[in-house]
Coordinates of N, CA and C in Angstrom, one line a residue:
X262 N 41.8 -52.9 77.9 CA 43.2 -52.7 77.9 C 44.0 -54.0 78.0
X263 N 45.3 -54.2 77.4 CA 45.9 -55.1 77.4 C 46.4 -55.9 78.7
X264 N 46.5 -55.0 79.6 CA 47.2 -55.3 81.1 C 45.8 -56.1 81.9
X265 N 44.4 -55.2 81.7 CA 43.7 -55.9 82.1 C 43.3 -57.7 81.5
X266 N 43.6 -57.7 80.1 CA 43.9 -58.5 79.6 C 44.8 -59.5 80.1
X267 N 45.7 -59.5 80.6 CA 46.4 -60.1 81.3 C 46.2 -60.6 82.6
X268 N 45.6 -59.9 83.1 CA 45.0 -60.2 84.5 C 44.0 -61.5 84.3
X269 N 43.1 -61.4 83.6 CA 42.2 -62.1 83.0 C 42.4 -63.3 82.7
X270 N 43.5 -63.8 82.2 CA 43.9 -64.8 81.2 C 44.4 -65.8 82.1
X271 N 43.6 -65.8 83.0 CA 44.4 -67.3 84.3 C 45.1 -68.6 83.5
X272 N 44.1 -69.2 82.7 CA 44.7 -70.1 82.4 C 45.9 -70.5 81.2
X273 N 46.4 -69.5 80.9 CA 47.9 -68.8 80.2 C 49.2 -68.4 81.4
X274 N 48.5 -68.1 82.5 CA 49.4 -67.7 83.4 C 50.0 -68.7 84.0
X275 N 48.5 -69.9 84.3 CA 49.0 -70.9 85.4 C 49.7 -72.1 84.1
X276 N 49.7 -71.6 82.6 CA 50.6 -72.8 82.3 C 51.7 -73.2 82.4
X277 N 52.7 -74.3 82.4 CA 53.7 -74.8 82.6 C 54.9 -74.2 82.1
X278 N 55.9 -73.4 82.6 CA 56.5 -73.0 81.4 C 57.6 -73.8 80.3
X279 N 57.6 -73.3 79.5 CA 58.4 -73.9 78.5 C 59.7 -74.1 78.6
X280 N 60.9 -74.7 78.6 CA 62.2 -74.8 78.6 C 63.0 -73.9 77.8
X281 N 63.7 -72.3 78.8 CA 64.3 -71.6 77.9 C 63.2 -70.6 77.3
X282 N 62.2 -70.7 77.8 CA 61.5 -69.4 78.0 C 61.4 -68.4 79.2
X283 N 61.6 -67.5 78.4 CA 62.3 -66.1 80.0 C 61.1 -65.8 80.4
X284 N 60.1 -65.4 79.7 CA 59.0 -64.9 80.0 C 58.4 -66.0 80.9
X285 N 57.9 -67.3 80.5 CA 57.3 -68.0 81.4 C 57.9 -68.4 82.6
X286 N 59.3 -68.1 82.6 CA 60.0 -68.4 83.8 C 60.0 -67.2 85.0
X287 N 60.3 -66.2 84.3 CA 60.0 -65.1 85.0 C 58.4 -64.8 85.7
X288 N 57.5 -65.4 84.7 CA 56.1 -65.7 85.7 C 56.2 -66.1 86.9
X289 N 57.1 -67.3 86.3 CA 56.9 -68.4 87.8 C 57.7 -67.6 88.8
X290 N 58.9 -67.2 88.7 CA 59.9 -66.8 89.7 C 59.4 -65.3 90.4
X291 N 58.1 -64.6 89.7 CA 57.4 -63.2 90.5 C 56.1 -63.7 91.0
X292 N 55.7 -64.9 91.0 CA 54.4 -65.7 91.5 C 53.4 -65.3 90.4
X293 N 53.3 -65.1 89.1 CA 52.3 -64.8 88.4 C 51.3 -66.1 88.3
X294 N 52.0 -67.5 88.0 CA 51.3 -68.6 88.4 C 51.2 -69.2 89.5
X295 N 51.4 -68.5 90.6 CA 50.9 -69.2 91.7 C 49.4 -68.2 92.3
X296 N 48.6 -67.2 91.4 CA 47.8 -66.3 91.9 C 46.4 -67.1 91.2
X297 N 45.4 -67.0 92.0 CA 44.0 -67.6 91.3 C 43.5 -66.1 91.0
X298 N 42.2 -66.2 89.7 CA 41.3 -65.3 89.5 C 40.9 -64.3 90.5
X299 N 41.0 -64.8 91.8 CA 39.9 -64.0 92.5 C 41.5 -62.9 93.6
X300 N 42.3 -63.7 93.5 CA 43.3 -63.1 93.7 C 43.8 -61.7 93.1
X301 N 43.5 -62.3 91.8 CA 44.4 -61.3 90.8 C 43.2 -60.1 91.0
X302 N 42.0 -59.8 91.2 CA 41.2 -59.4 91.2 C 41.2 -57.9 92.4
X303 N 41.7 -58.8 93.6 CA 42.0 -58.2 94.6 C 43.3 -57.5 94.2
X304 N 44.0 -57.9 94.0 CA 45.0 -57.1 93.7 C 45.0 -55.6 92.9
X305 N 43.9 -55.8 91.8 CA 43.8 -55.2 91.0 C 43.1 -53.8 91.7
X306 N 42.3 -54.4 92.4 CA 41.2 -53.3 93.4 C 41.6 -52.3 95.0
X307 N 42.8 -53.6 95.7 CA 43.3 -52.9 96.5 C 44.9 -52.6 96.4
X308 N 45.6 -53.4 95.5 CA 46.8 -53.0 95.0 C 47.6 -51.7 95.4
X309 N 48.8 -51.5 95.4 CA 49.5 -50.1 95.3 C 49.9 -49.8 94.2
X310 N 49.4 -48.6 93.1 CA 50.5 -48.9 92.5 C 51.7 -47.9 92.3
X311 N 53.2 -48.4 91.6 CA 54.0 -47.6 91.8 C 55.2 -47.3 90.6
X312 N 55.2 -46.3 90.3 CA 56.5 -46.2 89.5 C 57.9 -46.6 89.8
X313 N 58.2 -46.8 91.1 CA 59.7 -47.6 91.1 C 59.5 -48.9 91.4
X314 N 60.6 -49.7 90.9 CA 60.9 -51.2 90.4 C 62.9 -51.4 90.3
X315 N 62.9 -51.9 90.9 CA 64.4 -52.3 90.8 C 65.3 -51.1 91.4
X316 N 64.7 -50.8 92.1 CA 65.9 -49.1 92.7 C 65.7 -48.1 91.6
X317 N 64.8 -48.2 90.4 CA 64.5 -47.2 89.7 C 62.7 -46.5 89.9
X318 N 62.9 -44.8 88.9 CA 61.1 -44.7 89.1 C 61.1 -44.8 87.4
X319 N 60.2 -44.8 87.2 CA 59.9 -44.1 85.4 C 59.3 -43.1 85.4
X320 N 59.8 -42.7 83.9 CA 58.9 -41.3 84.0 C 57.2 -41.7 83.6
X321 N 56.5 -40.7 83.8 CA 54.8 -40.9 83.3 C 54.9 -41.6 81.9
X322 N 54.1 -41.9 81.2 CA 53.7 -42.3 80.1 C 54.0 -41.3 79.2
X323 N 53.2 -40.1 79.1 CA 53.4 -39.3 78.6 C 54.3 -38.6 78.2
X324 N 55.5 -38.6 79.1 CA 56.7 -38.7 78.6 C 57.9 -39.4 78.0
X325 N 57.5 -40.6 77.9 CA 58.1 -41.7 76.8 C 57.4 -41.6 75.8
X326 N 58.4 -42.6 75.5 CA 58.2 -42.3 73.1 C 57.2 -43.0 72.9
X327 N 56.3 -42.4 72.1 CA 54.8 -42.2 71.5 C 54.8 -43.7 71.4
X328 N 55.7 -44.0 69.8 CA 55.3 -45.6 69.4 C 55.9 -46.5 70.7
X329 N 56.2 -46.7 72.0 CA 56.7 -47.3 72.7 C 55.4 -47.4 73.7
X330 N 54.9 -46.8 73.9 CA 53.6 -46.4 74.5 C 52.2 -46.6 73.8
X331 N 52.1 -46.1 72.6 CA 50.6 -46.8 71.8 C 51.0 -48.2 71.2
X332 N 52.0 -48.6 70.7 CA 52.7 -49.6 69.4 C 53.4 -50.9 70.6
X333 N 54.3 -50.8 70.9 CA 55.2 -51.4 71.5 C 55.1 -52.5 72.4
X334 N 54.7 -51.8 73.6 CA 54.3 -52.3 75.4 C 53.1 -52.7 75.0
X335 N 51.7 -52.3 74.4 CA 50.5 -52.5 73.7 C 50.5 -54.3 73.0
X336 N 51.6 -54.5 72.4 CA 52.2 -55.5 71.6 C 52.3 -56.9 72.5
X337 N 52.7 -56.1 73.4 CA 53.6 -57.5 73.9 C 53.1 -58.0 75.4
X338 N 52.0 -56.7 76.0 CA 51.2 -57.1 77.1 C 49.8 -57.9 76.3
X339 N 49.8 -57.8 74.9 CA 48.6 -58.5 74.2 C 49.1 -59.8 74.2
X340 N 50.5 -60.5 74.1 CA 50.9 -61.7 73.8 C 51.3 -61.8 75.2
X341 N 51.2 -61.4 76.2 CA 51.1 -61.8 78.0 C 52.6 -61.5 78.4
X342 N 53.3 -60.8 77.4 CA 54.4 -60.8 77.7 C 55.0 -59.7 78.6
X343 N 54.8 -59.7 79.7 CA 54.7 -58.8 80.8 C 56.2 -58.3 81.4
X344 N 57.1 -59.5 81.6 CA 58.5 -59.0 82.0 C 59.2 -58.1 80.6
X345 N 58.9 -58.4 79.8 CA 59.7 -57.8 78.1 C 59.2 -56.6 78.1
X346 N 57.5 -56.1 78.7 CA 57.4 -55.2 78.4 C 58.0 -53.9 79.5
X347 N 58.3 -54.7 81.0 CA 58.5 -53.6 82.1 C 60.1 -53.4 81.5
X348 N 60.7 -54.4 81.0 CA 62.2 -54.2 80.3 C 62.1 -53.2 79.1
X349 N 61.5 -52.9 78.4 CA 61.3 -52.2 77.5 C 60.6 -51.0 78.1
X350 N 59.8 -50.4 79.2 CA 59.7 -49.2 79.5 C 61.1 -48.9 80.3
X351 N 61.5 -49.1 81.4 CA 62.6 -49.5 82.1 C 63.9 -49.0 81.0
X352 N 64.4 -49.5 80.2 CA 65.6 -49.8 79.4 C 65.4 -48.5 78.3
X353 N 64.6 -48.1 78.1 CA 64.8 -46.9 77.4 C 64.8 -45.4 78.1
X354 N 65.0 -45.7 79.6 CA 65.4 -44.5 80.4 C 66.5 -44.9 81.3
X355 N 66.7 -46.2 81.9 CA 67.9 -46.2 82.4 C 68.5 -47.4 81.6
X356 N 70.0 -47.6 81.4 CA 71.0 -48.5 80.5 C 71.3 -49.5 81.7
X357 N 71.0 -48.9 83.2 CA 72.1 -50.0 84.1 C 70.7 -51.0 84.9
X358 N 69.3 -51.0 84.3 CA 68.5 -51.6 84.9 C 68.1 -52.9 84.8
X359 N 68.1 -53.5 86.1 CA 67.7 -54.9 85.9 C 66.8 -55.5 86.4
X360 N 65.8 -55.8 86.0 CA 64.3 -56.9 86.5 C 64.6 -57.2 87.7
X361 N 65.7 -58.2 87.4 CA 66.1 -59.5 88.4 C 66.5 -58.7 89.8
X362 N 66.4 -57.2 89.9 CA 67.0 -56.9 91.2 C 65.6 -56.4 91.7
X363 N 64.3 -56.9 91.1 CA 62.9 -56.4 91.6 C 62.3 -57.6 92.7
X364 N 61.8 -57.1 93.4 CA 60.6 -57.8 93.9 C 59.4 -58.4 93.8
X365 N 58.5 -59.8 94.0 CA 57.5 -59.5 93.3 C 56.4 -58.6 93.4
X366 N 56.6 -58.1 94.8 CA 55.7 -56.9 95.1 C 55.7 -56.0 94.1
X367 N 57.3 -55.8 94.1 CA 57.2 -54.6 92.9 C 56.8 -54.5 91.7
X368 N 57.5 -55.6 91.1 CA 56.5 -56.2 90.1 C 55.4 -55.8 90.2
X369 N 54.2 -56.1 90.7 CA 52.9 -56.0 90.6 C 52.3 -54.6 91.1
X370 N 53.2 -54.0 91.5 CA 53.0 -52.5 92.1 C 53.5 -51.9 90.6
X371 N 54.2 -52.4 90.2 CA 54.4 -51.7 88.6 C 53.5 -51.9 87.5
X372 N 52.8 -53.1 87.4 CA 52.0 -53.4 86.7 C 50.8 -53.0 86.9
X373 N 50.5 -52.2 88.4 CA 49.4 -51.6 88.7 C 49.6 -50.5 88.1
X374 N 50.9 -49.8 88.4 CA 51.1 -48.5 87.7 C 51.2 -48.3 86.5
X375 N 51.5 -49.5 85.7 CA 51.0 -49.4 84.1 C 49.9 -49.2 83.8
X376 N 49.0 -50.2 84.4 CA 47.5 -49.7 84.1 C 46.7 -48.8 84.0
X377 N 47.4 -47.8 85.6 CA 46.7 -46.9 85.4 C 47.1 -46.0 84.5
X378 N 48.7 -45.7 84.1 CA 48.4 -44.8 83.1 C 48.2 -45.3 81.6
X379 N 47.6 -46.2 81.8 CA 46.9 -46.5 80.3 C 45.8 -46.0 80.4
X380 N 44.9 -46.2 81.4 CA 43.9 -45.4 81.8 C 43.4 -44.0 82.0
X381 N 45.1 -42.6 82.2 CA 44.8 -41.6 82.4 C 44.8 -41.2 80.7
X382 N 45.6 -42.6 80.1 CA 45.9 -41.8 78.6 C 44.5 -41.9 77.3
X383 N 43.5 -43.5 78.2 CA 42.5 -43.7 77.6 C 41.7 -42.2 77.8
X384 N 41.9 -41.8 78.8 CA 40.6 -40.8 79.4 C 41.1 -39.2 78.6
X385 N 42.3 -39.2 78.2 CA 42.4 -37.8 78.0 C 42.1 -37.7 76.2
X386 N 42.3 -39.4 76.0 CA 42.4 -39.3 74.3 C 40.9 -39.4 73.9
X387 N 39.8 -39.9 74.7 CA 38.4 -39.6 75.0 C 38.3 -38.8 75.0
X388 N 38.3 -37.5 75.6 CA 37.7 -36.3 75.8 C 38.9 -35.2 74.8
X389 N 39.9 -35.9 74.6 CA 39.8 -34.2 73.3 C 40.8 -35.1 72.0
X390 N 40.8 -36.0 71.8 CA 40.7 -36.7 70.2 C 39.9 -36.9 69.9
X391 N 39.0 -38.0 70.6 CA 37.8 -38.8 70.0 C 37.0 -37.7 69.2
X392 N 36.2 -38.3 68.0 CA 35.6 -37.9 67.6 C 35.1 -38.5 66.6
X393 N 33.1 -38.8 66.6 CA 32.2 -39.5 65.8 C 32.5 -39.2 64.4
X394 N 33.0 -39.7 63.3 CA 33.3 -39.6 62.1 C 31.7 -39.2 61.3
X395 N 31.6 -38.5 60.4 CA 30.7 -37.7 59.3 C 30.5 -39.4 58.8
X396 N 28.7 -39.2 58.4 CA 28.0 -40.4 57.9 C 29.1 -40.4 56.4
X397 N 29.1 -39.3 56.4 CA 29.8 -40.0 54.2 C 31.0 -40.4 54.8
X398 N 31.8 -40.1 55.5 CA 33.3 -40.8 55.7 C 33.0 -41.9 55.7
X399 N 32.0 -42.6 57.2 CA 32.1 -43.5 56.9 C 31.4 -44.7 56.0
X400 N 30.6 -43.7 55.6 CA 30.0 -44.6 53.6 C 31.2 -44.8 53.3
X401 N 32.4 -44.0 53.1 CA 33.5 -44.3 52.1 C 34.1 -45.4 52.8
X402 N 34.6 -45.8 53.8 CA 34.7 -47.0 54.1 C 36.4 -46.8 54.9
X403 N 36.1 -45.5 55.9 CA 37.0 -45.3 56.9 C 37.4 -46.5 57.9
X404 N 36.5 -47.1 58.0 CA 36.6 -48.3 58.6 C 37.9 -49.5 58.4
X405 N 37.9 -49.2 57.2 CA 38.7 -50.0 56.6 C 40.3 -49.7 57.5
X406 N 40.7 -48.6 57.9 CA 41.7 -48.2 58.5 C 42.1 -49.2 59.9
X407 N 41.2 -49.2 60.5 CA 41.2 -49.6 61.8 C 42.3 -50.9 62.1
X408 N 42.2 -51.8 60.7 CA 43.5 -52.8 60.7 C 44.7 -52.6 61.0
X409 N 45.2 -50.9 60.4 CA 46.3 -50.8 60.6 C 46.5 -50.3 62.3
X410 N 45.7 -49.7 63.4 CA 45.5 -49.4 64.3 C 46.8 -47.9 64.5
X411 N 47.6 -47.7 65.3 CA 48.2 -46.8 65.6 C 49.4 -46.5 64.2
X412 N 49.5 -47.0 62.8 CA 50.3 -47.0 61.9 C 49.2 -45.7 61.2
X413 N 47.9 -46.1 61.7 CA 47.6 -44.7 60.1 C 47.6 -43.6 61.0
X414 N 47.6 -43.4 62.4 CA 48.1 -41.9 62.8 C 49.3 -41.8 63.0
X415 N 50.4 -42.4 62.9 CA 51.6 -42.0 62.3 C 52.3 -41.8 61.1
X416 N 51.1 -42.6 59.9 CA 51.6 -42.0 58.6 C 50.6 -40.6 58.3
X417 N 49.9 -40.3 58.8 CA 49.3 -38.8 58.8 C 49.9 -38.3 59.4
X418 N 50.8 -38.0 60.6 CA 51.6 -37.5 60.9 C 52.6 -37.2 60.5
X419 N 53.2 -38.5 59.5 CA 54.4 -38.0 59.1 C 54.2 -37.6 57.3
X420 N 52.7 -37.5 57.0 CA 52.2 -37.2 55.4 C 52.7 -38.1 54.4
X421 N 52.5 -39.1 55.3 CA 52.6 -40.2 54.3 C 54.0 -40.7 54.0
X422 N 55.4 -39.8 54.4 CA 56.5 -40.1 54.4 C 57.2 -41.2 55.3
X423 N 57.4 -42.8 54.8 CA 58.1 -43.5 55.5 C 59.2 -43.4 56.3
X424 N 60.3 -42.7 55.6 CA 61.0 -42.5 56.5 C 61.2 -41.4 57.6
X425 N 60.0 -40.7 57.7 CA 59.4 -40.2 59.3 C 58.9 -41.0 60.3
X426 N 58.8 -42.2 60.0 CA 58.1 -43.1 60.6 C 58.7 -43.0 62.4
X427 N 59.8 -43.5 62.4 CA 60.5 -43.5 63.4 C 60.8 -42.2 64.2
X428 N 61.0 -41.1 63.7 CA 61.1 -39.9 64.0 C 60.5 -39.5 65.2
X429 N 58.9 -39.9 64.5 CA 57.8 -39.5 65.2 C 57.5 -40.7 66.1
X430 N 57.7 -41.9 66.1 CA 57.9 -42.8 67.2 C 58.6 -42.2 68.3
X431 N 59.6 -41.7 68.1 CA 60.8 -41.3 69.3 C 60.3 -40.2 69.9
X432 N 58.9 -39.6 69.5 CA 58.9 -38.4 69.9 C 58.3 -38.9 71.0
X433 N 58.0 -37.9 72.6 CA 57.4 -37.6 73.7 C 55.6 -38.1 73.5
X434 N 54.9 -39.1 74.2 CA 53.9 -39.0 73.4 C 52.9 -37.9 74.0
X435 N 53.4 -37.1 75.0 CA 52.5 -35.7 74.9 C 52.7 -34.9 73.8
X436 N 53.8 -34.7 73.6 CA 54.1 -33.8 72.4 C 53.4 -34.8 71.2
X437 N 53.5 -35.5 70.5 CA 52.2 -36.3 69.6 C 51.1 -35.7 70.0
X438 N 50.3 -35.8 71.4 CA 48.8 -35.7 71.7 C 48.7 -34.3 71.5
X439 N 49.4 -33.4 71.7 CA 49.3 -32.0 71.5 C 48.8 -31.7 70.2
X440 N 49.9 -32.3 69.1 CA 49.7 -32.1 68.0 C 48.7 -32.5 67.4
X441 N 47.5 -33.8 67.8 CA 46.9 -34.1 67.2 C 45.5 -33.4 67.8
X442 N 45.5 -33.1 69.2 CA 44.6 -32.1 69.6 C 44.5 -31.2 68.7
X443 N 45.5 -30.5 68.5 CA 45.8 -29.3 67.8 C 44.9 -29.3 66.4
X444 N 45.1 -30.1 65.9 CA 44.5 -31.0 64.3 C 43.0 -30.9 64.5
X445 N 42.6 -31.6 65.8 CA 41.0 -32.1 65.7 C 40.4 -30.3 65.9
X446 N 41.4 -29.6 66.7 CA 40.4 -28.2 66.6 C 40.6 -27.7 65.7
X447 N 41.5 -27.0 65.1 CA 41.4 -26.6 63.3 C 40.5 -27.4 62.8
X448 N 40.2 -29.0 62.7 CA 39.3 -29.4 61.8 C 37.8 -28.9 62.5
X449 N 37.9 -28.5 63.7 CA 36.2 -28.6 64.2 C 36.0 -26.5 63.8
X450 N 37.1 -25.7 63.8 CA 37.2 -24.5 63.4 C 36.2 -24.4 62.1
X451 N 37.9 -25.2 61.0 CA 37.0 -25.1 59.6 C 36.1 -25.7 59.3
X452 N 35.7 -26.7 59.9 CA 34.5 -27.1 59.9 C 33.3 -26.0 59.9
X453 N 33.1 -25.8 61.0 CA 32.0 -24.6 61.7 C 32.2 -23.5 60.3
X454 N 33.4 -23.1 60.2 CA 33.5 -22.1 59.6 C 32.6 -22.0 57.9
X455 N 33.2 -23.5 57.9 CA 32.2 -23.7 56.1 C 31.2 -23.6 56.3
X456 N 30.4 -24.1 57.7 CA 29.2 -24.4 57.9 C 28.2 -22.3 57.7
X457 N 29.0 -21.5 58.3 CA 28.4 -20.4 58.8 C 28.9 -19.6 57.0
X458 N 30.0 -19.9 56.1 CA 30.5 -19.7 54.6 C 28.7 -19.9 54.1
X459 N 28.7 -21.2 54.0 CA 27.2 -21.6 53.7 C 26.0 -21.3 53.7
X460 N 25.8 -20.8 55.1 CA 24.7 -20.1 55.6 C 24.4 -18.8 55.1
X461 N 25.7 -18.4 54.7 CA 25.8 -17.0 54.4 C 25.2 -17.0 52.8
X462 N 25.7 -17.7 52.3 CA 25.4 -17.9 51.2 C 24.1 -18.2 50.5
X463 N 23.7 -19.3 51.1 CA 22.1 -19.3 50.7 C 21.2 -17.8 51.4
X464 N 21.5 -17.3 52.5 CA 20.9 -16.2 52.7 C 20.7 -15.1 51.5
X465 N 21.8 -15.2 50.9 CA 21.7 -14.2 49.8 C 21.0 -14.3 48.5

């Protein structure tokens, strides 16, 4: 995960910040460089974590917008950019919210609570998306997808039409998982179903 990622990256955290950079300033002014490895560690293990931050809560994961949640926050905790991204969960449910009226407890009580629901969302998209691709798919060279990461299950989503793109960004991303649950069983249905079509067939 990206957040764990961040934890990780001590020596990006404890660098100097740049002049007129918010994000590296904002490190410094929530103590992100003043924490060692073994710190951040503890934190991570005995931590609280919490959905409110600034006199606000957020809603679960699952109920913000899909691409904001796989696409977005994913983006910008990969480039360590950690205040932009709690602004960007934050800012698309309340208009009057502000960082700067957080704590750094809270801070890090929010960052705990990011993680975990990256974690409730890793575990649910494991047990009813995942699934091991057919040897000939990946002969054909399925693989090749993986570049585009969360873009080729939104243009199957939206059949290939660009300007659905955003549509389905905005949508709930339970409502997304539903639908694509919904997909992997039809396909494991007709699947089965050709399989037993088949059977029938050579029998005769």
């Amino acid at each position: 995960m990206m957040l764990i990622n961040f934890f990780k990256r001590k020596e990006k955290i404890l660098a100097t910040p740049h002049q007129g950079d918010t994000n590296s300033n904002d490190q410094v002014k929530y103590g992100f460089n003043n924490l060692t490895q073994h710190q951040f560690q503890l934190l991570l293990k005995y931590g609280k974590a919490s959905a409110n931050i600034g006199g606000f809560k957020s809603k679960a994961f699952i109920e913000l917008p899909y691409g904001m949640v796989k696409k977005d926050v994913p983006a910008l905790l990969k480039d360590d950019k950690v205040v932009e991204a709690i602004n960007l969960i934050m800012e698309c449910q309340y208009e009057k919210f502000e960082l700067g009226n957080s704590s750094g407890n809270e801070v890090f009580g929010f960052l705990l609570w990011i993680l975990s629901q990256y974690e409730f969302i890793k575990r649910i998209e494991s047990r009813h998306l995942h699934s091991d691709p057919d040897p000939e798919i990946l002969a054909a060279g399925i693989s090749r997808l993986n570049e585009f990461g969360e873009l080729s299950v939104i243009d199957n989503l939206a059949n290939g039409n660009l300007l659905e793109y955003d549509r389905i960004e905005a949508l709930p991303y339970f409502k997304v998982y539903q639908k694509l649950k919904l997909d992997k069983i039809i396909r494991e249905i007709n699947k089965k179903y050709q399989k037993i079509i088949e059977e029938k067939t050579r029998k005769k």
